[in-house]
Backbone as a ProteinNet text record, in pm:
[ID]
protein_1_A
[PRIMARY]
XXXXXXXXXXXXXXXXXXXXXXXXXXXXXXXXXXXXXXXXXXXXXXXXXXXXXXXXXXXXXXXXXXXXXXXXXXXXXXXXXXXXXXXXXXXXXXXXXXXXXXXXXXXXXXXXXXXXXXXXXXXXXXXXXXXXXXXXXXXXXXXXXXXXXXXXXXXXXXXXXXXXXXXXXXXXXXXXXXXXXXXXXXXXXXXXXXXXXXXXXXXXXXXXXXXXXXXXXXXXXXXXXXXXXXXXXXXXXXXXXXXXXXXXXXXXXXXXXXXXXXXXXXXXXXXXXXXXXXXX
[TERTIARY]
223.6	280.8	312.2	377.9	330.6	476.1	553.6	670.8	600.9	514.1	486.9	389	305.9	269.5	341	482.7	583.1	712.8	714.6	865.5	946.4	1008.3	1109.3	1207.8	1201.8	1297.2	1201.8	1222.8	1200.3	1065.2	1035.5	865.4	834.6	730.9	667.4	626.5	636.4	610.6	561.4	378.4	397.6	369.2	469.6	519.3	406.3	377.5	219.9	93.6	95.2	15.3	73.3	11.2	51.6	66.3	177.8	147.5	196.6	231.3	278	108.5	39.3	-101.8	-205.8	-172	-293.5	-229.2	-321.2	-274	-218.3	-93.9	-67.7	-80.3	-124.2	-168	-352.3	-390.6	-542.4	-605.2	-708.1	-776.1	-770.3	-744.4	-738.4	-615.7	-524.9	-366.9	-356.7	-409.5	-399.6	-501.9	-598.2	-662.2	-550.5	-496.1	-457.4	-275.1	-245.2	-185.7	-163.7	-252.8	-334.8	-347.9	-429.4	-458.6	-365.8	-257	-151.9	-41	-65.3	39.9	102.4	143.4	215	165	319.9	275.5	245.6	285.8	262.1	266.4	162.9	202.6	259.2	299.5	395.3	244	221.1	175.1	210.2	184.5	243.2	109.6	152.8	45.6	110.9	-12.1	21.6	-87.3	-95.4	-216	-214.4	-379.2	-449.5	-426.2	-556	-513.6	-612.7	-720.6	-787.9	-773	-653.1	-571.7	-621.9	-668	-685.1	-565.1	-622.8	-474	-513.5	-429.5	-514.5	-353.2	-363.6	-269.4	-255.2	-108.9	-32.8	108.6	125.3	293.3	352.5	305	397.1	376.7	432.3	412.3	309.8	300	156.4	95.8	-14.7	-101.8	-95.8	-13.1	-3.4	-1.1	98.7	129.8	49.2	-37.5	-151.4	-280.5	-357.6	-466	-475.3	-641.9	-649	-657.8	-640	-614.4	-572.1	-460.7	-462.2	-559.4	-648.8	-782.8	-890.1	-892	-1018	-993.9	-1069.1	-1134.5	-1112.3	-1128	-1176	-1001.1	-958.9	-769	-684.5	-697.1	-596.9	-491.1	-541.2	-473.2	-400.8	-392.5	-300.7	-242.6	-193.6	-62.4	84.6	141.7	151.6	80.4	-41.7	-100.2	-11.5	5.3	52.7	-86.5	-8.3	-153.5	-156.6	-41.5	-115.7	-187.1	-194.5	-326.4	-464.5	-498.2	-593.5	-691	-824.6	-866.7	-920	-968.6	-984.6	-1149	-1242.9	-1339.2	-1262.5	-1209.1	-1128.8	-1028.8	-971.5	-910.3	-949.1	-1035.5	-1168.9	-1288.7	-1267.1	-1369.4	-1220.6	-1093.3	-1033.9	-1030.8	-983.4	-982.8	-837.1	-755.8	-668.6	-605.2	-719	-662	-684.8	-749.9	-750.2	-570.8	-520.3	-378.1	-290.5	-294.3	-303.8	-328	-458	-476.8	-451.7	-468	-391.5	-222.7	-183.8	2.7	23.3	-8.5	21.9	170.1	210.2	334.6	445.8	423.3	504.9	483.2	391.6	392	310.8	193.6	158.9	20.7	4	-135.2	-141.5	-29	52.3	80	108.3	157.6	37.7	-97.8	-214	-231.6	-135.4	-108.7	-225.7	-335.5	-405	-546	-619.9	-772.4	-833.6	-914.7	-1019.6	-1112.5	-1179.1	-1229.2	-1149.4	-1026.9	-943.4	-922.3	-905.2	-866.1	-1001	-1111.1	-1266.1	-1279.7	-1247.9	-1237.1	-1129.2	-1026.5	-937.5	-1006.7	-1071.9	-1130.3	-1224.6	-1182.8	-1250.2	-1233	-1099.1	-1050.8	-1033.1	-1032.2	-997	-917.5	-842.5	-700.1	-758.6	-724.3	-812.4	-762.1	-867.6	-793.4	-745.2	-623.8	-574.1	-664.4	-805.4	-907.3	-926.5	-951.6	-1023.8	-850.9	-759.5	-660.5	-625.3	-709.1	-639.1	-775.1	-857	-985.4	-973.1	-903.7	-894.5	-766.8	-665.3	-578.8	-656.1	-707.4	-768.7	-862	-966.7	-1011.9	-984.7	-871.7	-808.3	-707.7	-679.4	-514.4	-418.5	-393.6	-261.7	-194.9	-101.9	42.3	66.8	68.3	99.1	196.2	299.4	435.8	383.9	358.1	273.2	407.3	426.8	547.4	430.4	541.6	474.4	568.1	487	561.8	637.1	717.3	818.4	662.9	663.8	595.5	690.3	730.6	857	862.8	719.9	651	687.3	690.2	638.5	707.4	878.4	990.1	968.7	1025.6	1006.4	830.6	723.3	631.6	574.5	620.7	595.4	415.5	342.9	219.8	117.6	165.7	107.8	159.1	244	273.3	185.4	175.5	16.5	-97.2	-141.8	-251.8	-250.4	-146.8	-127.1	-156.2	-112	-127.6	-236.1	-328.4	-473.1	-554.9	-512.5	-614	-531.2	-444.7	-384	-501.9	-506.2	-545.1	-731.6	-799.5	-872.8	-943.7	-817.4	-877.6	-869	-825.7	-736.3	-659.2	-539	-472.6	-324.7	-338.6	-199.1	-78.7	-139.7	-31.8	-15	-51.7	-82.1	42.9	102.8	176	298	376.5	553.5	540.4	580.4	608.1	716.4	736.6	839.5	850.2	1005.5	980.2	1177.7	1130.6	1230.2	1320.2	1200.5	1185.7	1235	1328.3	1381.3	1345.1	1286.7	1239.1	1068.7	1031.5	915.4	912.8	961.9	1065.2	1042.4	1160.4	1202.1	1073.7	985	851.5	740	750.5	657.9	690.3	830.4	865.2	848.1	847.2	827.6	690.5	571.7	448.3	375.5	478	403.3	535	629.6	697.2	704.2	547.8	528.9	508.5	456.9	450.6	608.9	626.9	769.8	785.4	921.4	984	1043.2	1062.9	1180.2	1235.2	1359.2	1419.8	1447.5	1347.7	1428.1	1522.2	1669.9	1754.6	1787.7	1831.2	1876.1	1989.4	2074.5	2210.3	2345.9	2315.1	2442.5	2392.4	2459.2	2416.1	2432.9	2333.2	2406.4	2537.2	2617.7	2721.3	2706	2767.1	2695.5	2604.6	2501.4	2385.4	2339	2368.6	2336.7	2304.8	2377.2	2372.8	2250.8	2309.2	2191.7	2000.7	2020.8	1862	1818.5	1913.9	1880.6	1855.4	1945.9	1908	1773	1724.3	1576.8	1522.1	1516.4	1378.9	1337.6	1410.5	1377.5	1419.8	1359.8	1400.2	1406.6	1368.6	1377.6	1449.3	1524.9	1642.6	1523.9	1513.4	1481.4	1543.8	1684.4	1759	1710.3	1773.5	1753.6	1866.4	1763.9	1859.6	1940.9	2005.1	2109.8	2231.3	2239.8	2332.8	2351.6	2266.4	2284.2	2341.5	2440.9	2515.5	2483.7	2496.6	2449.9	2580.8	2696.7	2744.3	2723.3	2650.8	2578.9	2427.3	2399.5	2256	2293.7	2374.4	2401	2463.2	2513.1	2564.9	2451.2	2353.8	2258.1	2182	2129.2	2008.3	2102.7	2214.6	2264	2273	2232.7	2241.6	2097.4	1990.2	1880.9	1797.7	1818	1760.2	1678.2	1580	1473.3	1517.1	1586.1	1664.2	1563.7	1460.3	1391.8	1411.6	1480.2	1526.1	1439.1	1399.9	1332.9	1397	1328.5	1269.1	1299.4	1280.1	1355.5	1248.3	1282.4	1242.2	1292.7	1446.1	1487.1	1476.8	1457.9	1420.7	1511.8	1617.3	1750.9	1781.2	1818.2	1876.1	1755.2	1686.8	1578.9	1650.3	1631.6	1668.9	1787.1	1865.9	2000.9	2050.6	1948.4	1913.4	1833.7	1742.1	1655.8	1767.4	1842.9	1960.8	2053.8	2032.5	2179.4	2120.3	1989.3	1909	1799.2	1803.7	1643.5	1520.6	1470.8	1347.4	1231.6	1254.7	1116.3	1195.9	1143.7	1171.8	1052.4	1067.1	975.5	984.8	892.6	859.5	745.4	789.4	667.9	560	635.6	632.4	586.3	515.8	465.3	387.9	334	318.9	386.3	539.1	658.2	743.4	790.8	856.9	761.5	666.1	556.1	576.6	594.2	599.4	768.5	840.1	982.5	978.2	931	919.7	890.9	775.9	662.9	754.7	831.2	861.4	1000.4	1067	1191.9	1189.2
499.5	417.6	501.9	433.4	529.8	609.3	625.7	754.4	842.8	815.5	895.4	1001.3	963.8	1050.4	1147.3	1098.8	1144.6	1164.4	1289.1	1313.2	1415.2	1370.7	1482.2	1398.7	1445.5	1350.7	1442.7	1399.1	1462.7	1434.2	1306.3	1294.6	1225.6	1248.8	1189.8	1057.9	948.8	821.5	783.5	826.4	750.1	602.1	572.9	433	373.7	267.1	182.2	301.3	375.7	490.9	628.8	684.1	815.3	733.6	641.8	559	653	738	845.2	889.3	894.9	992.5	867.7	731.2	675.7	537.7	395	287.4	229.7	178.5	139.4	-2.7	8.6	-19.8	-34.6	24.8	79.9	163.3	136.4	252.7	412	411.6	559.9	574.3	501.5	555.4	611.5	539.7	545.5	725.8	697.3	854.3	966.1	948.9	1032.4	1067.9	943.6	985.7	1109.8	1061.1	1173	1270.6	1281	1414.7	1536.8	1438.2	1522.4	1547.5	1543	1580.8	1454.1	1311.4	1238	1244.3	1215.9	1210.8	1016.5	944.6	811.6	744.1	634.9	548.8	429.4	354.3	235.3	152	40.1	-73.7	-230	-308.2	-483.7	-521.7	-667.1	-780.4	-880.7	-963	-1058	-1182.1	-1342.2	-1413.1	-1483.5	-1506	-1528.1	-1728.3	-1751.6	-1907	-1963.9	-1862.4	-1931.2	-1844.7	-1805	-1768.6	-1565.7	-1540.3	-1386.9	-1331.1	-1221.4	-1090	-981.2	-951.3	-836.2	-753.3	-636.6	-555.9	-539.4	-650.7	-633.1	-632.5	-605.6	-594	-683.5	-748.6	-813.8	-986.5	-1051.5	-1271.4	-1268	-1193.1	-1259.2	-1139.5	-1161.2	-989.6	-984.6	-983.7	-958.7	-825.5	-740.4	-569.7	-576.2	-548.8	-467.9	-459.9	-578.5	-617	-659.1	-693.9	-692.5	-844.2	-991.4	-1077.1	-1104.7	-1120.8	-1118.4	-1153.1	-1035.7	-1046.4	-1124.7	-1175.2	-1209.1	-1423.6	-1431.8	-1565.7	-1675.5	-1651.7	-1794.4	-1806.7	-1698.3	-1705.2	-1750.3	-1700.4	-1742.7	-1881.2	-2006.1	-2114.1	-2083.7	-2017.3	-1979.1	-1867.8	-1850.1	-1778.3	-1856.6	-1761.1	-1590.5	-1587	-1662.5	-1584.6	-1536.1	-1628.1	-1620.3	-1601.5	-1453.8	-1422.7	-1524	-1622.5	-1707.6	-1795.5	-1818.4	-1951.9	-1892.3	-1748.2	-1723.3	-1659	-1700.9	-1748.4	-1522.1	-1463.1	-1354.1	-1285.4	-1395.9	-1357.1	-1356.4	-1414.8	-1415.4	-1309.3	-1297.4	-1172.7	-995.6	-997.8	-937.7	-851.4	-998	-961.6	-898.2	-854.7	-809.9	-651.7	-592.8	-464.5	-414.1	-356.8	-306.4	-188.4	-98.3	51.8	87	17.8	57.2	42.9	-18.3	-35.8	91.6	151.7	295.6	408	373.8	515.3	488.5	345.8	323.2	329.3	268.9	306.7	424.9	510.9	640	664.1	532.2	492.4	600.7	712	819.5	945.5	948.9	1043.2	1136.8	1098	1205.3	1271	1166.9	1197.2	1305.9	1248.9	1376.2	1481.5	1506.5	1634.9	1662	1640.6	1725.4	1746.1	1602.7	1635.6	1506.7	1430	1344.7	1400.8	1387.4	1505.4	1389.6	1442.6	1410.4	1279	1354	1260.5	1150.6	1164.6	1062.1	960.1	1002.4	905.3	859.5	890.6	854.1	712	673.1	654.2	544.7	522.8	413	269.9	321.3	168.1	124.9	5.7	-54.7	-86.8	-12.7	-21.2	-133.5	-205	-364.5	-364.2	-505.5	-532.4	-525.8	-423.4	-419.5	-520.5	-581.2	-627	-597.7	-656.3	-542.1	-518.4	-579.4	-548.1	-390.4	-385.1	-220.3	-122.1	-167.3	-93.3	-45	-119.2	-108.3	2.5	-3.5	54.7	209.3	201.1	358.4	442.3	346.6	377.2	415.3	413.2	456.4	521.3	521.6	631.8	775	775.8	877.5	930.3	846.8	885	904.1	826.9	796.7	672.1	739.9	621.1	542	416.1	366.2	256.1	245.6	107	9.9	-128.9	-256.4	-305.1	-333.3	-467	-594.7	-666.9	-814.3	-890.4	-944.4	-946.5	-1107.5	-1159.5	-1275.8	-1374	-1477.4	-1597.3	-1704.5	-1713.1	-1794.1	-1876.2	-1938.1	-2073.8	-2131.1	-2087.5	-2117.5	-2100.9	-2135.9	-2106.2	-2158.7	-2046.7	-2115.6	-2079.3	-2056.6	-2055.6	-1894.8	-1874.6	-1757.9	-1726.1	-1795.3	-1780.1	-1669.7	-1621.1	-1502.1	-1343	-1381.3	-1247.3	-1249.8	-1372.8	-1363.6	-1313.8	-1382.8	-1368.5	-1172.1	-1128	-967.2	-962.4	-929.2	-884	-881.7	-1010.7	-1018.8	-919	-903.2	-777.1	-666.5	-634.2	-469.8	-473	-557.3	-509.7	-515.1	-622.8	-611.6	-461.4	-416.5	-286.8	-184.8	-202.2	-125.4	-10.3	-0.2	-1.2	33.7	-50.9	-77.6	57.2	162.4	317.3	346.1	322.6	397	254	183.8	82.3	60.7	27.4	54.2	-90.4	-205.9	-314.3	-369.7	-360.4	-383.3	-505.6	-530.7	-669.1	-724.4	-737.6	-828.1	-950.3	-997.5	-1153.1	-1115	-1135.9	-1079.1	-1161.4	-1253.4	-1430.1	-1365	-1295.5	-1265.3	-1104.3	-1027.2	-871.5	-1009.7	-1084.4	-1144.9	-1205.9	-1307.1	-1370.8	-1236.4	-1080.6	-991.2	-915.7	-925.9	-877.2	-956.3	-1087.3	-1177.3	-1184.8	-1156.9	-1191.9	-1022.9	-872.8	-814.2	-710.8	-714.8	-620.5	-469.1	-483.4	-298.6	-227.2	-306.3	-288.8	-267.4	-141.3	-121.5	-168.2	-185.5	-250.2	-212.9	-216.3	-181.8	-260.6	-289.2	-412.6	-329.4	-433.4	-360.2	-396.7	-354	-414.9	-362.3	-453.6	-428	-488.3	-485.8	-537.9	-483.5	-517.4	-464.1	-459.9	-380.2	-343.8	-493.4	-522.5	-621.3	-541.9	-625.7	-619.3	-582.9	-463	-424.4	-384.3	-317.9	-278.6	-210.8	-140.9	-101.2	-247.7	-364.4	-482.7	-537.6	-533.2	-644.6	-608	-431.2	-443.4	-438.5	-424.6	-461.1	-588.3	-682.8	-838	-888.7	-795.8	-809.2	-760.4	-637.3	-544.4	-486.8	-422.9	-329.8	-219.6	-93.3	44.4	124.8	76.3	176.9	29.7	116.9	37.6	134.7	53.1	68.7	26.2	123.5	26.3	95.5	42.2	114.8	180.5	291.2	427.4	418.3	322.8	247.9	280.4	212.9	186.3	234.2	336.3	486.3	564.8	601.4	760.4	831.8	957.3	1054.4	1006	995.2	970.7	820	746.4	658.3	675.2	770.4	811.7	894.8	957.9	1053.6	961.2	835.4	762.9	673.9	657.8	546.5	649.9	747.7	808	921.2	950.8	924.8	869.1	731.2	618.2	589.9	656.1	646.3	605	507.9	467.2	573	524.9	545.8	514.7	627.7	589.3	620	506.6	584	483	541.2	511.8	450.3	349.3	327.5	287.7	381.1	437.4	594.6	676.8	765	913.6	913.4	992.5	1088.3	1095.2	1229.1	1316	1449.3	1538.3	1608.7	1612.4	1678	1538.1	1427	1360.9	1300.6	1308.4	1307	1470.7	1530.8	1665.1	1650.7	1574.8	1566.8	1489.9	1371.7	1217.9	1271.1	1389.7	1460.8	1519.1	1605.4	1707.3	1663.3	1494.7	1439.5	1368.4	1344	1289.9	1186.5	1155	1068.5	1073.2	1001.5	953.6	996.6	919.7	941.5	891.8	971.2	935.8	840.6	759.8	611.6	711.5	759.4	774.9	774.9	754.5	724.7	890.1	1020.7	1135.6	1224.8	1118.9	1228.7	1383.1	1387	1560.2	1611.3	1560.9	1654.3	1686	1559.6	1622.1	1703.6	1678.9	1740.7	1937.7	1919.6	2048.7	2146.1	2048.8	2106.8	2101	2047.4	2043.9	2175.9	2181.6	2338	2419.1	2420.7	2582.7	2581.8	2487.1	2541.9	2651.8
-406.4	-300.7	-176.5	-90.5	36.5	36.7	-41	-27.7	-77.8	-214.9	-262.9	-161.1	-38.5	0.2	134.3	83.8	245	166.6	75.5	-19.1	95.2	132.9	133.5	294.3	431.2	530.7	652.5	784.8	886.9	898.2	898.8	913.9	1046.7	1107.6	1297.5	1235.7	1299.4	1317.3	1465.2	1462.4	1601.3	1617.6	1715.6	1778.7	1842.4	1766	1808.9	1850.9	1783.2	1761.2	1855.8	1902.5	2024	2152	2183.4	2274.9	2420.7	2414.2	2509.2	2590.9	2484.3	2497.5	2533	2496.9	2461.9	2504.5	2518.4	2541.5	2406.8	2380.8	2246.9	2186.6	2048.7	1959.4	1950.4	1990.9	2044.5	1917	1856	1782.5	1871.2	2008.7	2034	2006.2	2017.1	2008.3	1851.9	1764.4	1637.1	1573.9	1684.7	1663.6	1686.9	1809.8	1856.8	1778.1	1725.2	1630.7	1508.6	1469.3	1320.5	1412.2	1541.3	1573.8	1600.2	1667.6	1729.1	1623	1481.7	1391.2	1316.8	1365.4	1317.8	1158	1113.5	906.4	892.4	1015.3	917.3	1071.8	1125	1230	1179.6	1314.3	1325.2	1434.9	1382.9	1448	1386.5	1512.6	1496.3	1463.5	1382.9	1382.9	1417.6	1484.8	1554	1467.9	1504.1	1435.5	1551.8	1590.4	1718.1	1677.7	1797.3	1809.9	1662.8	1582.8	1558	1365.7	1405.3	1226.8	1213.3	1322.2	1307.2	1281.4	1235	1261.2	1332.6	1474.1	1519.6	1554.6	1586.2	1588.4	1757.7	1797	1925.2	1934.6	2051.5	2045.1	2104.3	2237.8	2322.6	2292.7	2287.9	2260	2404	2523.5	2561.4	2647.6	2704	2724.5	2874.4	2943	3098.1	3054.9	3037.6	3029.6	3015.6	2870.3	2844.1	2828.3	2906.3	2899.8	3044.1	3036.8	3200.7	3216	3126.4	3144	3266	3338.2	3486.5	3554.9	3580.1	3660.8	3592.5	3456.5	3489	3491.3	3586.4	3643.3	3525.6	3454.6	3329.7	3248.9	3310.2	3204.7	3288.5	3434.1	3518.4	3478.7	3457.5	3445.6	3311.5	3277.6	3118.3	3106.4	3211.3	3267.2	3160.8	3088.8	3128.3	2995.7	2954.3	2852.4	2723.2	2629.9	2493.6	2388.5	2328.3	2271.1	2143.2	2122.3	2005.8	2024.7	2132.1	2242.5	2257.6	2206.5	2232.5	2108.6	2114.7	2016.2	1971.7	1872.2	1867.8	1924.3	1958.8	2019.4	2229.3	2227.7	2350.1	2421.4	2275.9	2329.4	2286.6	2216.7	2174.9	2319.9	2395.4	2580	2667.8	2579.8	2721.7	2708.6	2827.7	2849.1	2802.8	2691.6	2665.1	2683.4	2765.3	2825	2935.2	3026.8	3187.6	3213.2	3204.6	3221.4	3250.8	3056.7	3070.4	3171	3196.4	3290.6	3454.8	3441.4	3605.4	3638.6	3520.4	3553.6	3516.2	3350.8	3358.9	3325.7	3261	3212.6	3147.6	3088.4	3059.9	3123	3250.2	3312.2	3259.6	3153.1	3055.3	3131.5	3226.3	3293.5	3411.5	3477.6	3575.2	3566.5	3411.9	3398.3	3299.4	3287.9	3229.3	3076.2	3024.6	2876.1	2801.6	2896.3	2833.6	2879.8	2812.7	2787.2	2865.4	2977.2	2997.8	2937.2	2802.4	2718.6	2659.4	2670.1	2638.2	2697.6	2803.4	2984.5	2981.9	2986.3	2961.7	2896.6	2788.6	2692.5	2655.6	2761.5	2735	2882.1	2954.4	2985.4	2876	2841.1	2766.5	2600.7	2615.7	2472.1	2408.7	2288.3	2248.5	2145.6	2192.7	2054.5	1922.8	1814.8	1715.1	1639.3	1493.2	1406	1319.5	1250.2	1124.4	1066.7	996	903.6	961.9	1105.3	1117.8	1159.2	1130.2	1157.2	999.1	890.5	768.1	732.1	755.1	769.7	773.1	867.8	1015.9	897.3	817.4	799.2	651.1	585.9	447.4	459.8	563.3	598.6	582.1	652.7	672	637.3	524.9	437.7	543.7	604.7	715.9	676.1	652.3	583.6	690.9	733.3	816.1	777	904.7	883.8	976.4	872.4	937.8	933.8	1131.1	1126.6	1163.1	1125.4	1128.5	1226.1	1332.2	1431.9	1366.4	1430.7	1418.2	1478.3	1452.2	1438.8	1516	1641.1	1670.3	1717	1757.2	1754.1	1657.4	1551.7	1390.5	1326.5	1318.2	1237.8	1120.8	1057.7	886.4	824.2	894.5	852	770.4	640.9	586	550.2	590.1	526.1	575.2	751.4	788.4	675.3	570.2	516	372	301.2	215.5	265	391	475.7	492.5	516.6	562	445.9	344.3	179.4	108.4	192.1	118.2	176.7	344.8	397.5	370.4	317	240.8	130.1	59.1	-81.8	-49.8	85.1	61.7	101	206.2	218.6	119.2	18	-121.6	-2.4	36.8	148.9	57.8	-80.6	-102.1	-88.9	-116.1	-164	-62.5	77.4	196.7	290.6	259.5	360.9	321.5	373.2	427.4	517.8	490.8	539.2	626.5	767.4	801.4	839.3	952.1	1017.2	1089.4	1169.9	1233.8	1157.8	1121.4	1070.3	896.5	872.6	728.6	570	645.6	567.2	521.3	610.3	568.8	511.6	492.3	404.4	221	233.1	108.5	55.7	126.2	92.2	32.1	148.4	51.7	-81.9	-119.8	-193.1	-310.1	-315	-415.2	-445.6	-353.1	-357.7	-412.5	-343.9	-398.7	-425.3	-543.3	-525.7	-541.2	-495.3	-550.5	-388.5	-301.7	-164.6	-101.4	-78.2	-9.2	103.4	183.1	270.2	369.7	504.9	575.9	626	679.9	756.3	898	957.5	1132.2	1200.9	1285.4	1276.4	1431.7	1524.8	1662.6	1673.2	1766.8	1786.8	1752.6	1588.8	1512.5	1345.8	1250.1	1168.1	1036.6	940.3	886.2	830.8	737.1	633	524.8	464	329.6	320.5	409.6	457.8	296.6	217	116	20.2	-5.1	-71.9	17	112.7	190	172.1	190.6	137.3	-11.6	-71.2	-189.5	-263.5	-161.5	-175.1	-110.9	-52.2	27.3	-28.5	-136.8	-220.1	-90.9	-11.9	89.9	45.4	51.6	29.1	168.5	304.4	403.5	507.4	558.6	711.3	858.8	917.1	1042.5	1161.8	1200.4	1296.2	1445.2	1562.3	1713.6	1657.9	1757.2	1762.5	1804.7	1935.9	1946.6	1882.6	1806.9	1705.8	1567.3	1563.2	1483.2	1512.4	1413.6	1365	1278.9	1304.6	1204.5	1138.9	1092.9	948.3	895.6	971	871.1	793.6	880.6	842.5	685.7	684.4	598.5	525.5	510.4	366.6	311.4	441.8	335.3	321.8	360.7	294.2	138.7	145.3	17.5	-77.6	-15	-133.7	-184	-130.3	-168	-47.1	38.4	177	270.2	291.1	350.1	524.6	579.6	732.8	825	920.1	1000.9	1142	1208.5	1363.8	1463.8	1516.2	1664.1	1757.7	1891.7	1931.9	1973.4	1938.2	1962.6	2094.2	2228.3	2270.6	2354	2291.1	2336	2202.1	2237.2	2112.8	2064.7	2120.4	2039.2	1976.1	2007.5	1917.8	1811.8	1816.3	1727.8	1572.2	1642	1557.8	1473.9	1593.1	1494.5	1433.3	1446.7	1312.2	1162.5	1233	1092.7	1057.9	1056.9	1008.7	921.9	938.2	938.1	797.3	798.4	668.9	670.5	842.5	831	784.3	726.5	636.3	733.3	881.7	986.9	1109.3	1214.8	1329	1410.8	1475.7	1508.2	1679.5	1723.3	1873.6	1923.4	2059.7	2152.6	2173.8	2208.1	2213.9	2063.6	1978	1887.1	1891.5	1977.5	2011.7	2016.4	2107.3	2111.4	2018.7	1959.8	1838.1	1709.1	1714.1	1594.7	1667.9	1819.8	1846.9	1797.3	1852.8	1813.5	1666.7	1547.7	1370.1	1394.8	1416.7	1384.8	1442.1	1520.5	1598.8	1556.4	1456.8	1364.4	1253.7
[MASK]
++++++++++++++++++++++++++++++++++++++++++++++++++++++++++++++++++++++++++++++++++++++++++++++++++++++++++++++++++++++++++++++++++++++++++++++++++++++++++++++++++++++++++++++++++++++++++++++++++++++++++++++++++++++++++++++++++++++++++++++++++++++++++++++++++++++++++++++++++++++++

């Protein structure tokens, strides 16, 4: 299972792949992941208009696609990627974006290759099938969140649908299941309880946080760094918990969430912290 290939605490998680280096959730982001050191990535699924699953982040594609410009989308503003069918959103451009905003400054300062920048016009929203693909390929542990469905309250059936493409990729030892949506955590645990869990948590912490994921068959908490302390970090990963923080891209406090007993740090900057690991 996928602890088994990540024993010990202090592991790189890059955030919708090397999204610092690369446009995120992109097969390059996901390269550039593995390349640059990360032990396990973090990417979303989303389900298109016509029941796909492809791996995005945002409810509709203004940020990261070139939707906007092209002619035939305009009237379907602001573009909800569940209105759009996966050969549709398949024809858009997902990394010119990237190299024209230059969004972490990574381009400015000479830290994105050439062949890389090359290489992100034209990039496309992958589907989980080739994200589950890329991810067994290459023995890269990856954490599949599943994005909230919020059109679609109450509707648990995108987390079977995920489960059938884990296994069809035989995928299963290599995935860490997260999610917002805590209805769909409880639905995978019943459907596959050998597939581990995380609960992602923003705001405020639940109650009983030790009871509560255990009433979910979750073994890893994923809260914002937010609202993390190192002496809470240090009582649930005592208690056995799997503590891995998002988003985290300052690198001392990154250091001093690992120290304190985190499982994995969730950042955008996986080169950097992979650099500060190595040079301890």
């Amino acid at each position: 299972m996928f602890f088994d290939h990540l024993q010990g605490a202090g592991y790189v998680c890059a955030h919708r792949g090397a999204r610092a280096r690369a446009p995120e959730n992109t097969m390059l982001a996901a390269e550039l992941g593995l390349l640059l050191g990360a032990d396990f990535w973090e990417m979303d699924v989303q389900r298109t208009a016509d029941g796909e699953l492809v791996v995005f982040h945002d409810d509709d594609l203004g940020r990261t696609t070139d939707v906007s410009a092209r002619p035939e989308f305009c009237e379907r503003a602001p573009w909800p990627i569940r209105l759009f069918t996966l050969k549709e959103l398949r024809s858009l451009d997902a990394g010119t974006w990237f190299a024209e905003a230059d969004p972490y400054g990574t381009i400015a300062r000479g830290e994105v290759r050439p062949a890389d920048l090359g290489r992100m016009r034209g990039q496309r929203i992958p589907t989980l099938e080739k994200a589950l693909a890329f991810t067994r390929r290459n023995d890269f542990p990856m954490n599949l969140e599943i994005k909230d469905l919020e059109y679609a309250p109450g509707d648990l059936s995108i987390v079977s649908q995920v489960l059938r493409q884990i296994r069809e990729a035989k995928a299963e030892d290599l995935i860490l299941v997260s999610s917002f949506n805590h209805d769909y955590l409880a639905e995978m645990h019943r459907l596959a309880p050998e597939i581990p869990l995380a609960a992602l948590v923003e705001g405020d912490h639940p109650e009983n946080i030790e009871q509560y994921l255990a009433d979910l068959g979750a073994v890893g908490y994923h809260p914002d760094e937010a609202i993390l302390d190192e002496d809470l970090v240090r009582r649930l990963s005592g208690a056995g918990i799997f503590v891995s923080p998002y988003t985290v891209n300052d690198m001392d406090r990154a250091l001093s969430l690992i120290d304190a007993g985190c499982f994995g740090i969730i950042t955008d900057f996986t080169h950097t912290l992979r650099g500060r690991l190595d040079a301890r």
